[in-house]
mmCIF file of C-alpha atoms in Angstrom:
data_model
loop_
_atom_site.group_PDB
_atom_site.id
_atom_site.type_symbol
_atom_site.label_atom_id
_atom_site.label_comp_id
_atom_site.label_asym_id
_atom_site.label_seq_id
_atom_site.Cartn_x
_atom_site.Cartn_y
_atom_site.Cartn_z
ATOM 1 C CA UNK A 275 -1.448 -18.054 44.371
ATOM 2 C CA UNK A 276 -0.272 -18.585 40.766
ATOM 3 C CA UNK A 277 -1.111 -16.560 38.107
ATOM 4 C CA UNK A 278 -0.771 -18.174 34.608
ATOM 5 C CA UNK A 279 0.457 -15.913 32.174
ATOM 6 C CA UNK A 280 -1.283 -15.535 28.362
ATOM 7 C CA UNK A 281 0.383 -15.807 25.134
ATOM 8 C CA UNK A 282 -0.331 -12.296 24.347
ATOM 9 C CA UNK A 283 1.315 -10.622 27.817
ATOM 10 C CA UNK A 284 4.194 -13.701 27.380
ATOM 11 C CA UNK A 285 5.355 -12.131 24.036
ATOM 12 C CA UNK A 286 5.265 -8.428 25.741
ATOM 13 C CA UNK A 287 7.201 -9.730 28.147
ATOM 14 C CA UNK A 288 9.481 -11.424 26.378
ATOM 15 C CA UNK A 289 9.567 -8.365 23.775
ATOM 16 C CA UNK A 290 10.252 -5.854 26.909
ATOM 17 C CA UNK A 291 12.894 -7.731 28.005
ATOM 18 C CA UNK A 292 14.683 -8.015 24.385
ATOM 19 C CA UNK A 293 14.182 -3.959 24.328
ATOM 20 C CA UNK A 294 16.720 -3.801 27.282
ATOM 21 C CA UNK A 295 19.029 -5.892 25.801
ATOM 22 C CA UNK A 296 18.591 -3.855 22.575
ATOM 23 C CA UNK A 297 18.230 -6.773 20.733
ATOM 24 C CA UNK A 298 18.105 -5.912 17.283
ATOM 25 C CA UNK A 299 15.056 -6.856 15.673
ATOM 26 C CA UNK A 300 15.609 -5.958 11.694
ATOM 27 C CA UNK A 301 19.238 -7.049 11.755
ATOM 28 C CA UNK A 302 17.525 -10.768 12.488
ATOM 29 C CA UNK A 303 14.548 -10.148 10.045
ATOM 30 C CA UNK A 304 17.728 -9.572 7.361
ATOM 31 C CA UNK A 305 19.343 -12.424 8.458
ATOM 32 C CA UNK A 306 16.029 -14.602 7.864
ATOM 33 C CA UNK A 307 15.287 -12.973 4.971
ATOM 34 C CA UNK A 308 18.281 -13.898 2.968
ATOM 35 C CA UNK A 309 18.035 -17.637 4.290
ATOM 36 C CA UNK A 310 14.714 -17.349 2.992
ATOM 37 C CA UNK A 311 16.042 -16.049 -0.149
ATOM 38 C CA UNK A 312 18.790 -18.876 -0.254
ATOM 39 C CA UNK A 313 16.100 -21.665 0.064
ATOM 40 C CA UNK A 314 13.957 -20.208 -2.778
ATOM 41 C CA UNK A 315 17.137 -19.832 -4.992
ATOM 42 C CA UNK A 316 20.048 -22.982 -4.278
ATOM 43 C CA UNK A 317 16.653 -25.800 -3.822
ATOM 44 C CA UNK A 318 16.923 -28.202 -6.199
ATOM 45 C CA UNK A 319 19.152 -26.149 -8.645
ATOM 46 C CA UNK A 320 20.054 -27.960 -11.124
ATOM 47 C CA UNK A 321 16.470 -28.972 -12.286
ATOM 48 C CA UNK A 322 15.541 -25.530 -12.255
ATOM 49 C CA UNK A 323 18.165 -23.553 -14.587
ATOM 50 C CA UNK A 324 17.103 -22.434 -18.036
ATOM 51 C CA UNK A 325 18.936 -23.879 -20.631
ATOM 52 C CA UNK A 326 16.891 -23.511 -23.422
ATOM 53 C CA UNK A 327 16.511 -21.120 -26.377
ATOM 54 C CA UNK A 328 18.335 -17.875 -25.829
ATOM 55 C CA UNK A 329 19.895 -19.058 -22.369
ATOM 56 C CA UNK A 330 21.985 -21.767 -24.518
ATOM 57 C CA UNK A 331 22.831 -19.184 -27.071
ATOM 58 C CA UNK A 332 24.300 -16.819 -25.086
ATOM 59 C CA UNK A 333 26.779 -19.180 -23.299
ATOM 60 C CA UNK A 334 27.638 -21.150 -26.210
ATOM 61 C CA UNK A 335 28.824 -18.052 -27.938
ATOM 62 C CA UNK A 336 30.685 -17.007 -24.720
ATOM 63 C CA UNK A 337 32.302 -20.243 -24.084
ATOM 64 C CA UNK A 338 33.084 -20.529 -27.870
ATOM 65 C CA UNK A 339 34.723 -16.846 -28.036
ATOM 66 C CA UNK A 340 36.366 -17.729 -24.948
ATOM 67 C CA UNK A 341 38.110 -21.136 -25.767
ATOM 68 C CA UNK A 342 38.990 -19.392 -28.904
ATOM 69 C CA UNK A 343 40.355 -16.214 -28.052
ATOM 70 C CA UNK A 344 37.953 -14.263 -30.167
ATOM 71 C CA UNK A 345 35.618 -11.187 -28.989
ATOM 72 C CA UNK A 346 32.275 -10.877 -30.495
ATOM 73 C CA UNK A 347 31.970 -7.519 -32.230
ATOM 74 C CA UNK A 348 28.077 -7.143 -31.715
ATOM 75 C CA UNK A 349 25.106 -8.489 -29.345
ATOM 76 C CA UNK A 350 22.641 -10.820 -29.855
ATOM 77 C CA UNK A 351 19.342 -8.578 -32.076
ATOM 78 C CA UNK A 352 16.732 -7.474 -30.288
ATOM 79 C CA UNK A 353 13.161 -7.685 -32.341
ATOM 80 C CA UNK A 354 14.103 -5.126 -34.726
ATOM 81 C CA UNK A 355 16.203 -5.050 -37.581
ATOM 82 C CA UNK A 356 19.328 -3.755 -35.549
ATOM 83 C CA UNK A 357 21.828 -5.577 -32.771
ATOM 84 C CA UNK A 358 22.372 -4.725 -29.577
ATOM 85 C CA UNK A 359 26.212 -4.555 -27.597
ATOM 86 C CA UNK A 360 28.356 -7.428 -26.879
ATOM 87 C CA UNK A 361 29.110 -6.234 -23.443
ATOM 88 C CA UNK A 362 26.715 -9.195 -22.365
ATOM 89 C CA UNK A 363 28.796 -11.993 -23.887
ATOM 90 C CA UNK A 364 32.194 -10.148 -22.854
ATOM 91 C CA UNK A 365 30.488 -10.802 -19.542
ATOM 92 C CA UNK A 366 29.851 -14.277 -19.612
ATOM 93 C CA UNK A 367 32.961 -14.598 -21.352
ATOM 94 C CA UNK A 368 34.273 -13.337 -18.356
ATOM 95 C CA UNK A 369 32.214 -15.922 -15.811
ATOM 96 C CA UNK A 370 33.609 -18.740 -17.714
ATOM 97 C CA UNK A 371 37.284 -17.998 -16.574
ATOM 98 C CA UNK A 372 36.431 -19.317 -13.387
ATOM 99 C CA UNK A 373 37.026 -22.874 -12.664
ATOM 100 C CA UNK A 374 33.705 -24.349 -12.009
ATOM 101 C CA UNK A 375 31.514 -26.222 -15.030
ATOM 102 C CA UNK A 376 29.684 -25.116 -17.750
ATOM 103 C CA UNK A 377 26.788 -23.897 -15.567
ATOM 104 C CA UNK A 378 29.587 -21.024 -14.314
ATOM 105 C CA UNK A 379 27.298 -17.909 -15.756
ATOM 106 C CA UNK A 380 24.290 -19.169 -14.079
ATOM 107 C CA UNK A 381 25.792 -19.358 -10.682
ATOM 108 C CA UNK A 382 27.141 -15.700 -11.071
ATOM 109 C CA UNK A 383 23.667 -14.901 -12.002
ATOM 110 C CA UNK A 384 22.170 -16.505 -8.916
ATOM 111 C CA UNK A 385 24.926 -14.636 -7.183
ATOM 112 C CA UNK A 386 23.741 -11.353 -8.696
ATOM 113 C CA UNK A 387 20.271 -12.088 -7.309
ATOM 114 C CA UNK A 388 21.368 -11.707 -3.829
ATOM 115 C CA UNK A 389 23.689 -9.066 -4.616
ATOM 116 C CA UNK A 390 20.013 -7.767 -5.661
ATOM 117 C CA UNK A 391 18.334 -8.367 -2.552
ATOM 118 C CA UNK A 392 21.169 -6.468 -0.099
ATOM 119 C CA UNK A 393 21.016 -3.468 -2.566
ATOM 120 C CA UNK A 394 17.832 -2.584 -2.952
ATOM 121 C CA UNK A 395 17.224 -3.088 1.076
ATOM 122 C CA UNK A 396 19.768 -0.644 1.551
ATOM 123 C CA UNK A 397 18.579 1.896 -0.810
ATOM 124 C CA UNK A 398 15.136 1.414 0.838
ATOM 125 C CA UNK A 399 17.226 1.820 3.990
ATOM 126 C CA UNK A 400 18.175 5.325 2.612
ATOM 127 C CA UNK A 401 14.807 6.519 1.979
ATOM 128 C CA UNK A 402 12.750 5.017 4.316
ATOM 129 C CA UNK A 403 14.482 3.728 7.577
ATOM 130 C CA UNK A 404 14.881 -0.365 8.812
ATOM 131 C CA UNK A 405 10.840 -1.067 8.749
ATOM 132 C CA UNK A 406 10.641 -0.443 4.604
ATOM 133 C CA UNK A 407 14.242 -2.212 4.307
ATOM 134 C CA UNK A 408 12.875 -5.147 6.004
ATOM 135 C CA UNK A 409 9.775 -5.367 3.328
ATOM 136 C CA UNK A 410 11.663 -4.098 0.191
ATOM 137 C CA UNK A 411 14.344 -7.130 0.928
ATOM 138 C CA UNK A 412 11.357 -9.395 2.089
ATOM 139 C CA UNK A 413 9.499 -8.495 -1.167
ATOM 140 C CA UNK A 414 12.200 -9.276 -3.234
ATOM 141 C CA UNK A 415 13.091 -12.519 -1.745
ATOM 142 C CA UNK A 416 10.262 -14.018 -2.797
ATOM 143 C CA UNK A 417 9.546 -12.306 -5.792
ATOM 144 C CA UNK A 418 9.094 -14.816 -8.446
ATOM 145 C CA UNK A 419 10.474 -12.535 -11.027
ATOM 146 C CA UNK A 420 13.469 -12.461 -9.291
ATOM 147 C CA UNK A 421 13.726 -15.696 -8.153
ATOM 148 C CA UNK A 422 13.669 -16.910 -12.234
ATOM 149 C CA UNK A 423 16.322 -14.106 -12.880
ATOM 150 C CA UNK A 424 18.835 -16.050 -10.501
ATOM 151 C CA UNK A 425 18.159 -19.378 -12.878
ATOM 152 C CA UNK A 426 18.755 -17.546 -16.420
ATOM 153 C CA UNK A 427 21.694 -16.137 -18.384
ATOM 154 C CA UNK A 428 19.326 -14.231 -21.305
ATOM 155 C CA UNK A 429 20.327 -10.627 -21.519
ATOM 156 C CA UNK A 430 16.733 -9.464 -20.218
ATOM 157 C CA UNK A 431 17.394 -11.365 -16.670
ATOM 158 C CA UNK A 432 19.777 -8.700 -16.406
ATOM 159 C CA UNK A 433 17.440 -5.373 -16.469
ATOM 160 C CA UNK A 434 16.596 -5.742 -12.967
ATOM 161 C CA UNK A 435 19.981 -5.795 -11.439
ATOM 162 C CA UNK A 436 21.222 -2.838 -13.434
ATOM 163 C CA UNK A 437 18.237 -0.834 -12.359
ATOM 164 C CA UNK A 438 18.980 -1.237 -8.640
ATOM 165 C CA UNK A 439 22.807 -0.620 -9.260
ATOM 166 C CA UNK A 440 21.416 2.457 -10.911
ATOM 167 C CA UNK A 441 19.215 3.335 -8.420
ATOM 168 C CA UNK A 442 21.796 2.851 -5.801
ATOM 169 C CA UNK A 443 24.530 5.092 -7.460
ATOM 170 C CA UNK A 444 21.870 7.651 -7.629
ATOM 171 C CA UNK A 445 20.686 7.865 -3.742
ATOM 172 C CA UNK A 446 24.328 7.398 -2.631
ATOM 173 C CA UNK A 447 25.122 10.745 -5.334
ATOM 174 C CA UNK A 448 22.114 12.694 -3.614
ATOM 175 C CA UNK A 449 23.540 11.655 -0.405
ATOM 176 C CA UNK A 450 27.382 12.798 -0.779
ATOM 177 C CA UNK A 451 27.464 14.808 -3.943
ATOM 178 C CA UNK A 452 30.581 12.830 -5.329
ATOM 179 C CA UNK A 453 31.253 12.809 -8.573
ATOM 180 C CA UNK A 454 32.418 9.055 -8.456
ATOM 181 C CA UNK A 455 28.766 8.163 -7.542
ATOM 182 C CA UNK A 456 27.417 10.119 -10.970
ATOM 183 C CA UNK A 457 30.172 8.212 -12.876
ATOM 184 C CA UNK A 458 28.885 5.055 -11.684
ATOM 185 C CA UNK A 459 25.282 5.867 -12.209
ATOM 186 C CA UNK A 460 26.106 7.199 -15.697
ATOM 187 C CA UNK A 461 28.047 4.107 -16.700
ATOM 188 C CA UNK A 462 25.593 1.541 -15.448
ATOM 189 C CA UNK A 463 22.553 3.192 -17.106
ATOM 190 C CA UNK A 464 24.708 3.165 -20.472
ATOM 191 C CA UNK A 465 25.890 -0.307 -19.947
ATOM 192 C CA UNK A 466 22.625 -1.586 -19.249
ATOM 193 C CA UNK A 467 21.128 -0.152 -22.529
ATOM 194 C CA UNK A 468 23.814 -1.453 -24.840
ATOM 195 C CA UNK A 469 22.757 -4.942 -23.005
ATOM 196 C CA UNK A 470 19.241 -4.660 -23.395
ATOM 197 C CA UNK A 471 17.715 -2.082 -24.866
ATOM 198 C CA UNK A 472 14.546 -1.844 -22.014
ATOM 199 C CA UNK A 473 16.874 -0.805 -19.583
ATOM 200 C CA UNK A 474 16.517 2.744 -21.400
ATOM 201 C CA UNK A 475 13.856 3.684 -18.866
ATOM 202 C CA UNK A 476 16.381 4.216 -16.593
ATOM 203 C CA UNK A 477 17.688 7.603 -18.582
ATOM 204 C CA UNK A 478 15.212 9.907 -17.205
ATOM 205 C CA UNK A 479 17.460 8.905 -13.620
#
């Protein structure tokens, strides 16, 4: 007599049977994840950069400092009557010495966005185990916010990055106590405020 077996008891089946090979689940879920994130960032690039208003700005006055040997003394000004740092245009200033075209900072930046994605799963690693890693990184895969941060160069696309490096350098300081971590922490919080100046609600960290 054959007994037909249901989709439900299939898949506990097949799930038992992946249990004994310890078949890890999340370190697939990752995997898909950042695929997912790849597709949502690489599609159809080059229509989807920003290249207007401030984007342009910023890498014009990188790529002009930088085929000119100069270094810009102050930032581009916030909505107040004061600048912020240059450290953003010594940045891109810095992406342009790579050999690629003049789109170079705005493949860094989509670069940073994954760089994004693996951080903040791990810190969510750190304080919650695999299950809330797996939804932080999911979460910010398909964030829109962050998906439009890996096709921009402004100084504000770069808040969100320097908040996870901060946050980051702070769990991994709670977790060891080394001084290098509190260094980092301290340096990124500071960087990111000369940058742009609404990274300063990362102080309190």
């Amino acid at each position: 007599m054959r007994i037909e077996m249901g989709p439900l008891k299939m898949i506990q089946s097949i799930y038992r049977k992946l249990r004994l090979l310890k078949f890890d689940y999340y370190s697939v879920l990752l995997v898909l994840i950042v695929f997912l994130a790849i597709f949502f960032r690489i599609w159809n690039y080059r229509e989807r950069v920003y290249i207007e208003s401030d984007q342009t700005r910023f890498a014009q006055v990188a790529l002009y400092a930088k085929d000119h040997a100069k270094l810009p003394l102050v930032g581009p000004f916030p909505q107040a009557s004061f600048f912020t740092g240059p450290w953003w245009l010594w940045i891109l200033m810095v992406f342009y010495l790579f050999p690629f075209d003049s789109l170079t900072p705005w493949y860094f930046m989509t670069i940073l966005s994954f760089v994004f994605i693996l951080l903040i799963a791990k810190s969510a690693y750190y304080l919650g185990g695999k299950k809330m890693a797996v939804v932080t990184a999911l979460f910010a895969a398909v964030s829109t916010a962050q998906i439009n941060n890996a096709f921009t160069v402004w100084n504000a696309g770069v808040d969100a990055y320097i908040g996870v490096f901060a946050i980051y350098f702070l769990i991994n300081y709670i977790k060891s106590t080394r001084l290098v971590w509190m260094f980092l922490l301290a340096f990124s919080i500071s960087l990111g405020t000369t940058i742009h100046f609404q990274t300063a609600y990362l102080v309190p960290l």
